[in-house]
Amino acid sequence: MSDSSPWTTSLGGIKVPPLQPVPPNLAKPDDALCDICRTIDFEPSAFFIGMERDGPSLPSSDGNGSEETDGDDEEEEDGDDDSIAGSDLDGPDLLDEDADDDGDEEEDEDEDDDDASDMPSESFAHDFINLGKITDVRSRTHCPFCRLALAAVGGPRVPSTKNGIPVTVEVSIIKNGVSSRGNKLPPTRVLMPSVSAGDEFVDEAAVFPEIAVLANDSPAGPLSLVRPVCAEKIDFGVVGNWLAMCETFHGDECRKKPGLEGFPVHPATILKEFRLIDVEEACLARATSESRYTALSYVWGSAKVLRTLMSNVESLEQPGAFNTPEIHPQIPLTIRDAMQATKGMGIRHLWVDALCIVQDDEGGEKLPHIKQMNRIYETAEVVIVAMSGKDANAGLPGVRPWTRNYEQYIEQMTPKLRLGIRTSYGNDCVGSVYGTRGWTYQETSFARRQLIFVGGQTVFLCRYAGNWSEDRVVEDAELVLAEMLEGGGSSAWDGDDDIRSYEGPVQNYSSRTLTFRSDVYAAFAGVAQRVRDLLQTDLCHGIPPRYFDWCLLWDPMNAQARCEGTPSWSWTGWTGGVFPRIWDWYSPKIKAIQKALKVRTWIIWYQRVAHDSTECRLVWDYNAGNAGHKHTQRAKNFYGGKAQSRFAIDCSRTHPTERTLTGAPTYYPDILCDAPGSGFLQFWTVAVQFRLDKPVSSEGSATKTWFGGHTQLGIFGSSGRELGTISVADVWLAKSSLPLTREFILLCEARDERAEDYKYDDEPGWRYKVMLLEWHGEYAERVAVGSINKGDELEGSPVWKEIILG
């Protein structure tokens, strides 16, 4: 690492690190562009558009990577020099043919930056370059551009054929420029390779990879070009500089709580004993509200992890405890590296779950900490994300010298031009264990800033920084301001008037796995707190009571298996992802949903307190706004709407029968709820008997669903007419043979699909949602949810029946 190389300061006041040397001998003796790539204009002037930017550019530290024969760049005009900065590239050929004079600020800001039609180079006159079949590209091992394009799309992981169709490689040509405060930064041309197989999607390939000019070779400053990465270790001066840039330019916007206005409340003001690792003193320390800290998000995996226990907490609070011969070897590498990384960023404290929570203090501080995970992670200055680690001993690549297996792809096209891959961290995240684990979901959801260790390098994310990585130059005020003007990146939270602030996290979290299924509520506890803040509702076994009926209508996303420790009516009762989609078939707006629920529902929902108790409590009381209140007679529905007469039977009884329950399982404690119950619902509704068989309508003509592990069946009434369809799990269907008659209950009114012209409340399209039941003695469980038209319940011999649903 060129530690002695000077840093500079850009016009916007940002400190700029020196460029690393380019690896020597990029060009192999037998390298030659193939016939296709030889038609591409690899003259540097074809890649730089517009006038050279005023002001100083990043210093080039080319080292042995340049073929310069004379250190004086001003006198070097020899064509043998491969450094673009040393070649004659500042003449008229560098100008965009469509550019006006430099005083013209009337340029159309809406001009399509991806349009390749104005490219002066003949080879760039078209939107893309066809490199042919990927098998042919692989065979052209002596062509540097084919090698680079192949590496960019995914290399060996991309198949040669997809469903029998040959995979081909194309290269799109885009202009990469940003606008800031009316000043358009001179764009460069970027090549974007991709693969296809006819109409087939090649999901093994990288998404939107980019090939750009090496920053060392830029005549106009290396903004957003490819930066050589130091193979030895991470330069935490660069990382600290990213943090300083975020603080300076983003300011309060990156200090606010994700999804909410206002700033995080420091956990030390809420938790009785909030501990942090003091990386200077190498011990645990009691935090104060002034303690700045990083937080680690990682996978425990099968590694043996040192844990703080009631028996060792006092000894771990002694200065130097983590450096002792007895303790130090027990600390997993990922945690040790996180301590070093924290110190490298100039921050004194680090939070790690295994060490900062007393793990066996079940009746004391452990549960309060779990419930405050949102505040712990959102208050951290930066969350260190061990994305590439499969367990706690994987370490953080690059923190210790020569610990990252990183190969940066840079190729020399001509003596005057070198190109490299500008990575996107999302491609490196594919297949990571980290992305499949349940606990890690909320940790990154609440992070205001993230330092992600992935793909052998580090990536910085915050509200506005979408991909500040070691291999691209981002230290430029105009670029930073342009990112801010674009509005920032996506968030897990959609605000306080949007049901997706609940449905989005549920969809993402439910698709992940847990080593211990009993953690299903604990690993979601921080999310539950944020849902409470945004939507003003508690959670009952993962379902928000204020929107209870419609939130029971979730669909499976893939093959599912029943979990015995949680109720079947909740998404928590199943492994496999779920798709809650009120936002899709109705509206995401909370106020609209609340209004509709007063009209479209009839069940009064109660939860049994315990199996050996006769007491039942309302899941939610519209008068009190929370659970725990006993039922009083009322002519209103569960949400306070006027009770309606829908069915041609007596539906007057809604109060639960006083009874105990025998032979029922005990579920995991509902730590997300202020007034938890047994997880068994007791309520009255319409019950019907329908026949299930292979579908005959066009709606159900394809028996296999778009999501795996399920089969679509037709719901048939007494007339033999198909009333609707329902998708059931294949494992459930395998226990019986078609046709079969089963009991259903009517849940509520809802839609199957979005209304035309967003006329959500117009009557056409509203149906009855029905739940297929499977009985286990005194209680039933959910099998699946389908729908029928209003009035079709008459073909199922409807009765008003009390149900206990577990």
PDB file of N, CA and C in Angstrom, residues 85-157:
ATOM      1  N   ALA A  85      -3.279   9.456 -19.183  1.00  0.00           N
ATOM      2  CA  ALA A  85      -2.938  10.797 -18.724  1.00  0.00           C
ATOM      3  C   ALA A  85      -1.707  11.322 -19.429  1.00  0.00           C
ATOM      4  N   GLY A  86      -0.861  10.416 -19.929  1.00  0.00           N
ATOM      5  CA  GLY A  86       0.352  10.841 -20.589  1.00  0.00           C
ATOM      6  C   GLY A  86       0.216  10.939 -22.087  1.00  0.00           C
ATOM      7  N   SER A  87      -0.963  10.677 -22.628  1.00  0.00           N
ATOM      8  CA  SER A  87      -1.141  10.720 -24.072  1.00  0.00           C
ATOM      9  C   SER A  87      -1.831  12.001 -24.472  1.00  0.00           C
ATOM     10  N   ASP A  88      -1.838  12.283 -25.753  1.00  0.00           N
ATOM     11  CA  ASP A  88      -2.407  13.527 -26.263  1.00  0.00           C
ATOM     12  C   ASP A  88      -3.914  13.370 -26.415  1.00  0.00           C
ATOM     13  N   LEU A  89      -4.639  13.505 -25.247  1.00  0.00           N
ATOM     14  CA  LEU A  89      -6.082  13.249 -25.261  1.00  0.00           C
ATOM     15  C   LEU A  89      -6.893  14.461 -24.861  1.00  0.00           C
ATOM     16  N   ASP A  90      -6.275  15.624 -24.834  1.00  0.00           N
ATOM     17  CA  ASP A  90      -7.039  16.788 -24.406  1.00  0.00           C
ATOM     18  C   ASP A  90      -7.397  17.697 -25.570  1.00  0.00           C
ATOM     19  N   GLY A  91      -7.323  17.176 -26.784  1.00  0.00           N
ATOM     20  CA  GLY A  91      -7.649  17.975 -27.962  1.00  0.00           C
ATOM     21  C   GLY A  91      -9.107  17.868 -28.318  1.00  0.00           C
ATOM     22  N   PRO A  92      -9.467  18.333 -29.504  1.00  0.00           N
ATOM     23  CA  PRO A  92     -10.874  18.382 -29.938  1.00  0.00           C
ATOM     24  C   PRO A  92     -11.541  17.027 -29.991  1.00  0.00           C
ATOM     25  N   ASP A  93     -10.772  15.926 -30.187  1.00  0.00           N
ATOM     26  CA  ASP A  93     -11.399  14.619 -30.312  1.00  0.00           C
ATOM     27  C   ASP A  93     -12.113  14.217 -29.032  1.00  0.00           C
ATOM     28  N   LEU A  94     -11.749  14.863 -27.917  1.00  0.00           N
ATOM     29  CA  LEU A  94     -12.337  14.490 -26.645  1.00  0.00           C
ATOM     30  C   LEU A  94     -13.717  15.094 -26.450  1.00  0.00           C
ATOM     31  N   LEU A  95     -14.080  16.046 -27.286  1.00  0.00           N
ATOM     32  CA  LEU A  95     -15.337  16.749 -27.086  1.00  0.00           C
ATOM     33  C   LEU A  95     -16.510  15.926 -27.585  1.00  0.00           C
ATOM     34  N   ASP A  96     -17.615  15.980 -26.820  1.00  0.00           N
ATOM     35  CA  ASP A  96     -18.870  15.388 -27.276  1.00  0.00           C
ATOM     36  C   ASP A  96     -19.346  16.157 -28.498  1.00  0.00           C
ATOM     37  N   GLU A  97     -19.678  15.457 -29.552  1.00  0.00           N
ATOM     38  CA  GLU A  97     -20.083  16.121 -30.780  1.00  0.00           C
ATOM     39  C   GLU A  97     -21.318  16.979 -30.590  1.00  0.00           C
ATOM     40  N   ASP A  98     -22.149  16.614 -29.592  1.00  0.00           N
ATOM     41  CA  ASP A  98     -23.387  17.353 -29.398  1.00  0.00           C
ATOM     42  C   ASP A  98     -23.247  18.457 -28.371  1.00  0.00           C
ATOM     43  N   ALA A  99     -22.058  18.629 -27.794  1.00  0.00           N
ATOM     44  CA  ALA A  99     -21.901  19.597 -26.719  1.00  0.00           C
ATOM     45  C   ALA A  99     -21.891  21.017 -27.270  1.00  0.00           C
ATOM     46  N   ASP A 100     -22.500  21.940 -26.519  1.00  0.00           N
ATOM     47  CA  ASP A 100     -22.435  23.345 -26.861  1.00  0.00           C
ATOM     48  C   ASP A 100     -21.191  23.943 -26.229  1.00  0.00           C
ATOM     49  N   ASP A 101     -21.023  25.259 -26.384  1.00  0.00           N
ATOM     50  CA  ASP A 101     -19.862  25.874 -25.756  1.00  0.00           C
ATOM     51  C   ASP A 101     -20.024  25.822 -24.251  1.00  0.00           C
ATOM     52  N   ASP A 102     -18.872  26.059 -23.550  1.00  0.00           N
ATOM     53  CA  ASP A 102     -18.865  25.836 -22.111  1.00  0.00           C
ATOM     54  C   ASP A 102     -19.690  26.858 -21.343  1.00  0.00           C
ATOM     55  N   GLY A 103     -20.199  27.866 -21.993  1.00  0.00           N
ATOM     56  CA  GLY A 103     -21.019  28.832 -21.280  1.00  0.00           C
ATOM     57  C   GLY A 103     -22.489  28.519 -21.364  1.00  0.00           C
ATOM     58  N   ASP A 104     -22.843  27.466 -22.075  1.00  0.00           N
ATOM     59  CA  ASP A 104     -24.256  27.145 -22.289  1.00  0.00           C
ATOM     60  C   ASP A 104     -24.775  26.334 -21.128  1.00  0.00           C
ATOM     61  N   GLU A 105     -25.694  26.899 -20.364  1.00  0.00           N
ATOM     62  CA  GLU A 105     -26.296  26.187 -19.251  1.00  0.00           C
ATOM     63  C   GLU A 105     -27.751  25.876 -19.538  1.00  0.00           C
ATOM     64  N   GLU A 106     -28.140  26.018 -20.815  1.00  0.00           N
ATOM     65  CA  GLU A 106     -29.523  25.749 -21.171  1.00  0.00           C
ATOM     66  C   GLU A 106     -29.725  24.331 -21.660  1.00  0.00           C
ATOM     67  N   GLU A 107     -28.703  23.495 -21.490  1.00  0.00           N
ATOM     68  CA  GLU A 107     -28.794  22.118 -21.989  1.00  0.00           C
ATOM     69  C   GLU A 107     -29.961  21.399 -21.356  1.00  0.00           C
ATOM     70  N   ASP A 108     -30.630  20.618 -22.121  1.00  0.00           N
ATOM     71  CA  ASP A 108     -31.808  19.892 -21.641  1.00  0.00           C
ATOM     72  C   ASP A 108     -31.391  18.866 -20.614  1.00  0.00           C
ATOM     73  N   GLU A 109     -31.797  19.077 -19.360  1.00  0.00           N
ATOM     74  CA  GLU A 109     -31.416  18.161 -18.296  1.00  0.00           C
ATOM     75  C   GLU A 109     -32.143  16.829 -18.395  1.00  0.00           C
ATOM     76  N   ASP A 110     -33.197  16.789 -19.205  1.00  0.00           N
ATOM     77  CA  ASP A 110     -33.954  15.542 -19.321  1.00  0.00           C
ATOM     78  C   ASP A 110     -33.429  14.650 -20.413  1.00  0.00           C
ATOM     79  N   GLU A 111     -32.317  15.058 -21.031  1.00  0.00           N
ATOM     80  CA  GLU A 111     -31.761  14.245 -22.112  1.00  0.00           C
ATOM     81  C   GLU A 111     -31.444  12.854 -21.593  1.00  0.00           C
ATOM     82  N   ASP A 112     -31.744  11.862 -22.367  1.00  0.00           N
ATOM     83  CA  ASP A 112     -31.533  10.469 -21.955  1.00  0.00           C
ATOM     84  C   ASP A 112     -30.052  10.146 -21.927  1.00  0.00           C
ATOM     85  N   ASP A 113     -29.513   9.946 -20.717  1.00  0.00           N
ATOM     86  CA  ASP A 113     -28.092   9.665 -20.599  1.00  0.00           C
ATOM     87  C   ASP A 113     -27.736   8.282 -21.103  1.00  0.00           C
ATOM     88  N   ASP A 114     -28.714   7.432 -21.280  1.00  0.00           N
ATOM     89  CA  ASP A 114     -28.419   6.091 -21.761  1.00  0.00           C
ATOM     90  C   ASP A 114     -28.457   6.009 -23.279  1.00  0.00           C
ATOM     91  N   ASP A 115     -28.771   7.100 -23.935  1.00  0.00           N
ATOM     92  CA  ASP A 115     -28.891   7.085 -25.386  1.00  0.00           C
ATOM     93  C   ASP A 115     -27.509   6.996 -26.015  1.00  0.00           C
ATOM     94  N   ALA A 116     -27.285   5.970 -26.820  1.00  0.00           N
ATOM     95  CA  ALA A 116     -25.985   5.796 -27.463  1.00  0.00           C
ATOM     96  C   ALA A 116     -25.968   6.384 -28.860  1.00  0.00           C
ATOM     97  N   SER A 117     -27.080   6.964 -29.284  1.00  0.00           N
ATOM     98  CA  SER A 117     -27.171   7.392 -30.674  1.00  0.00           C
ATOM     99  C   SER A 117     -26.259   8.558 -30.994  1.00  0.00           C
ATOM    100  N   ASP A 118     -25.824   9.344 -29.972  1.00  0.00           N
ATOM    101  CA  ASP A 118     -25.003  10.502 -30.282  1.00  0.00           C
ATOM    102  C   ASP A 118     -23.524  10.214 -30.155  1.00  0.00           C
ATOM    103  N   MET A 119     -23.161   8.953 -30.084  1.00  0.00           N
ATOM    104  CA  MET A 119     -21.774   8.600 -29.888  1.00  0.00           C
ATOM    105  C   MET A 119     -20.996   8.756 -31.190  1.00  0.00           C
ATOM    106  N   PRO A 120     -19.905   9.535 -31.166  1.00  0.00           N
ATOM    107  CA  PRO A 120     -19.185   9.792 -32.398  1.00  0.00           C
ATOM    108  C   PRO A 120     -18.447   8.584 -32.934  1.00  0.00           C
ATOM    109  N   SER A 121     -18.028   7.667 -32.043  1.00  0.00           N
ATOM    110  CA  SER A 121     -17.284   6.518 -32.520  1.00  0.00           C
ATOM    111  C   SER A 121     -18.183   5.616 -33.335  1.00  0.00           C
ATOM    112  N   GLU A 122     -17.676   5.142 -34.456  1.00  0.00           N
ATOM    113  CA  GLU A 122     -18.496   4.310 -35.337  1.00  0.00           C
ATOM    114  C   GLU A 122     -18.939   3.036 -34.647  1.00  0.00           C
ATOM    115  N   SER A 123     -18.055   2.426 -33.838  1.00  0.00           N
ATOM    116  CA  SER A 123     -18.424   1.179 -33.164  1.00  0.00           C
ATOM    117  C   SER A 123     -19.448   1.418 -32.072  1.00  0.00           C
ATOM    118  N   PHE A 124     -19.607   2.680 -31.614  1.00  0.00           N
ATOM    119  CA  PHE A 124     -20.574   2.997 -30.581  1.00  0.00           C
ATOM    120  C   PHE A 124     -21.837   3.626 -31.157  1.00  0.00           C
ATOM    121  N   ALA A 125     -22.020   3.515 -32.451  1.00  0.00           N
ATOM    122  CA  ALA A 125     -23.187   4.116 -33.083  1.00  0.00           C
ATOM    123  C   ALA A 125     -24.449   3.311 -32.833  1.00  0.00           C
ATOM    124  N   HIS A 126     -24.312   2.076 -32.355  1.00  0.00           N
ATOM    125  CA  HIS A 126     -25.452   1.212 -32.083  1.00  0.00           C
ATOM    126  C   HIS A 126     -25.601   1.031 -30.579  1.00  0.00           C
ATOM    127  N   ASP A 127     -26.754   0.523 -30.181  1.00  0.00           N
ATOM    128  CA  ASP A 127     -27.036   0.395 -28.756  1.00  0.00           C
ATOM    129  C   ASP A 127     -26.253  -0.729 -28.095  1.00  0.00           C
ATOM    130  N   PHE A 128     -25.824  -1.707 -28.852  1.00  0.00           N
ATOM    131  CA  PHE A 128     -25.134  -2.832 -28.224  1.00  0.00           C
ATOM    132  C   PHE A 128     -24.180  -3.491 -29.210  1.00  0.00           C
ATOM    133  N   ILE A 129     -23.289  -4.281 -28.633  1.00  0.00           N
ATOM    134  CA  ILE A 129     -22.335  -5.071 -29.401  1.00  0.00           C
ATOM    135  C   ILE A 129     -22.602  -6.533 -29.098  1.00  0.00           C
ATOM    136  N   ASN A 130     -22.800  -7.341 -30.094  1.00  0.00           N
ATOM    137  CA  ASN A 130     -23.089  -8.764 -29.914  1.00  0.00           C
ATOM    138  C   ASN A 130     -21.780  -9.550 -29.955  1.00  0.00           C
ATOM    139  N   LEU A 131     -21.404 -10.149 -28.824  1.00  0.00           N
ATOM    140  CA  LEU A 131     -20.175 -10.947 -28.764  1.00  0.00           C
ATOM    141  C   LEU A 131     -20.399 -12.403 -29.151  1.00  0.00           C
ATOM    142  N   GLY A 132     -21.665 -12.798 -29.347  1.00  0.00           N
ATOM    143  CA  GLY A 132     -21.954 -14.161 -29.773  1.00  0.00           C
ATOM    144  C   GLY A 132     -22.244 -15.104 -28.620  1.00  0.00           C
ATOM    145  N   LYS A 133     -22.220 -16.389 -28.908  1.00  0.00           N
ATOM    146  CA  LYS A 133     -22.500 -17.402 -27.892  1.00  0.00           C
ATOM    147  C   LYS A 133     -21.437 -17.361 -26.808  1.00  0.00           C
ATOM    148  N   ILE A 134     -21.872 -17.647 -25.574  1.00  0.00           N
ATOM    149  CA  ILE A 134     -20.923 -17.593 -24.463  1.00  0.00           C
ATOM    150  C   ILE A 134     -19.850 -18.662 -24.605  1.00  0.00           C
ATOM    151  N   THR A 135     -20.187 -19.763 -25.275  1.00  0.00           N
ATOM    152  CA  THR A 135     -19.160 -20.782 -25.513  1.00  0.00           C
ATOM    153  C   THR A 135     -18.054 -20.232 -26.413  1.00  0.00           C
ATOM    154  N   ASP A 136     -18.434 -19.409 -27.385  1.00  0.00           N
ATOM    155  CA  ASP A 136     -17.426 -18.790 -28.258  1.00  0.00           C
ATOM    156  C   ASP A 136     -16.609 -17.748 -27.500  1.00  0.00           C
ATOM    157  N   VAL A 137     -17.290 -16.989 -26.648  1.00  0.00           N
ATOM    158  CA  VAL A 137     -16.569 -15.986 -25.857  1.00  0.00           C
ATOM    159  C   VAL A 137     -15.547 -16.678 -24.954  1.00  0.00           C
ATOM    160  N   ARG A 138     -15.941 -17.807 -24.375  1.00  0.00           N
ATOM    161  CA  ARG A 138     -15.018 -18.540 -23.503  1.00  0.00           C
ATOM    162  C   ARG A 138     -13.813 -19.070 -24.290  1.00  0.00           C
ATOM    163  N   SER A 139     -14.034 -19.378 -25.531  1.00  0.00           N
ATOM    164  CA  SER A 139     -12.940 -19.942 -26.333  1.00  0.00           C
ATOM    165  C   SER A 139     -11.923 -18.887 -26.747  1.00  0.00           C
ATOM    166  N   ARG A 140     -12.320 -17.610 -26.697  1.00  0.00           N
ATOM    167  CA  ARG A 140     -11.419 -16.537 -27.133  1.00  0.00           C
ATOM    168  C   ARG A 140     -10.568 -16.075 -25.955  1.00  0.00           C
ATOM    169  N   THR A 141      -9.734 -16.973 -25.467  1.00  0.00           N
ATOM    170  CA  THR A 141      -8.957 -16.707 -24.252  1.00  0.00           C
ATOM    171  C   THR A 141      -7.870 -15.668 -24.455  1.00  0.00           C
ATOM    172  N   HIS A 142      -7.504 -15.383 -25.684  1.00  0.00           N
ATOM    173  CA  HIS A 142      -6.448 -14.400 -25.930  1.00  0.00           C
ATOM    174  C   HIS A 142      -7.002 -12.984 -26.116  1.00  0.00           C
ATOM    175  N   CYS A 143      -8.319 -12.844 -26.126  1.00  0.00           N
ATOM    176  CA  CYS A 143      -8.928 -11.526 -26.318  1.00  0.00           C
ATOM    177  C   CYS A 143      -9.164 -10.874 -24.959  1.00  0.00           C
ATOM    178  N   PRO A 144      -8.515  -9.790 -24.640  1.00  0.00           N
ATOM    179  CA  PRO A 144      -8.668  -9.187 -23.308  1.00  0.00           C
ATOM    180  C   PRO A 144     -10.083  -8.685 -23.036  1.00  0.00           C
ATOM    181  N   PHE A 145     -10.780  -8.173 -24.050  1.00  0.00           N
ATOM    182  CA  PHE A 145     -12.134  -7.681 -23.789  1.00  0.00           C
ATOM    183  C   PHE A 145     -13.105  -8.841 -23.584  1.00  0.00           C
ATOM    184  N   CYS A 146     -12.963  -9.910 -24.326  1.00  0.00           N
ATOM    185  CA  CYS A 146     -13.823 -11.080 -24.093  1.00  0.00           C
ATOM    186  C   CYS A 146     -13.606 -11.636 -22.693  1.00  0.00           C
ATOM    187  N   ARG A 147     -12.349 -11.673 -22.253  1.00  0.00           N
ATOM    188  CA  ARG A 147     -12.068 -12.132 -20.893  1.00  0.00           C
ATOM    189  C   ARG A 147     -12.764 -11.244 -19.868  1.00  0.00           C
ATOM    190  N   LEU A 148     -12.695  -9.931 -20.090  1.00  0.00           N
ATOM    191  CA  LEU A 148     -13.284  -8.985 -19.150  1.00  0.00           C
ATOM    192  C   LEU A 148     -14.808  -9.081 -19.148  1.00  0.00           C
ATOM    193  N   ALA A 149     -15.412  -9.174 -20.325  1.00  0.00           N
ATOM    194  CA  ALA A 149     -16.874  -9.288 -20.408  1.00  0.00           C
ATOM    195  C   ALA A 149     -17.362 -10.577 -19.759  1.00  0.00           C
ATOM    196  N   LEU A 150     -16.612 -11.649 -19.972  1.00  0.00           N
ATOM    197  CA  LEU A 150     -16.989 -12.933 -19.387  1.00  0.00           C
ATOM    198  C   LEU A 150     -16.927 -12.877 -17.866  1.00  0.00           C
ATOM    199  N   ALA A 151     -15.872 -12.279 -17.326  1.00  0.00           N
ATOM    200  CA  ALA A 151     -15.761 -12.144 -15.870  1.00  0.00           C
ATOM    201  C   ALA A 151     -16.875 -11.267 -15.322  1.00  0.00           C
ATOM    202  N   ALA A 152     -17.238 -10.225 -16.061  1.00  0.00           N
ATOM    203  CA  ALA A 152     -18.259  -9.291 -15.585  1.00  0.00           C
ATOM    204  C   ALA A 152     -19.625  -9.942 -15.451  1.00  0.00           C
ATOM    205  N   VAL A 153     -19.988 -10.820 -16.376  1.00  0.00           N
ATOM    206  CA  VAL A 153     -21.324 -11.425 -16.330  1.00  0.00           C
ATOM    207  C   VAL A 153     -21.414 -12.589 -15.363  1.00  0.00           C
ATOM    208  N   GLY A 154     -20.285 -13.020 -14.813  1.00  0.00           N
ATOM    209  CA  GLY A 154     -20.341 -14.091 -13.821  1.00  0.00           C
ATOM    210  C   GLY A 154     -19.376 -15.218 -14.043  1.00  0.00           C
ATOM    211  N   GLY A 155     -18.640 -15.188 -15.145  1.00  0.00           N
ATOM    212  CA  GLY A 155     -17.611 -16.196 -15.379  1.00  0.00           C
ATOM    213  C   GLY A 155     -18.154 -17.607 -15.420  1.00  0.00           C
ATOM    214  N   PRO A 156     -17.520 -18.529 -14.692  1.00  0.00           N
ATOM    215  CA  PRO A 156     -17.880 -19.946 -14.794  1.00  0.00           C
ATOM    216  C   PRO A 156     -19.268 -20.293 -14.277  1.00  0.00           C
ATOM    217  N   ARG A 157     -19.860 -19.410 -13.471  1.00  0.00           N
ATOM    218  CA  ARG A 157     -21.184 -19.760 -12.935  1.00  0.00           C
ATOM    219  C   ARG A 157     -22.298 -19.613 -13.959  1.00  0.00           C
TER     220      ARG A 157
END
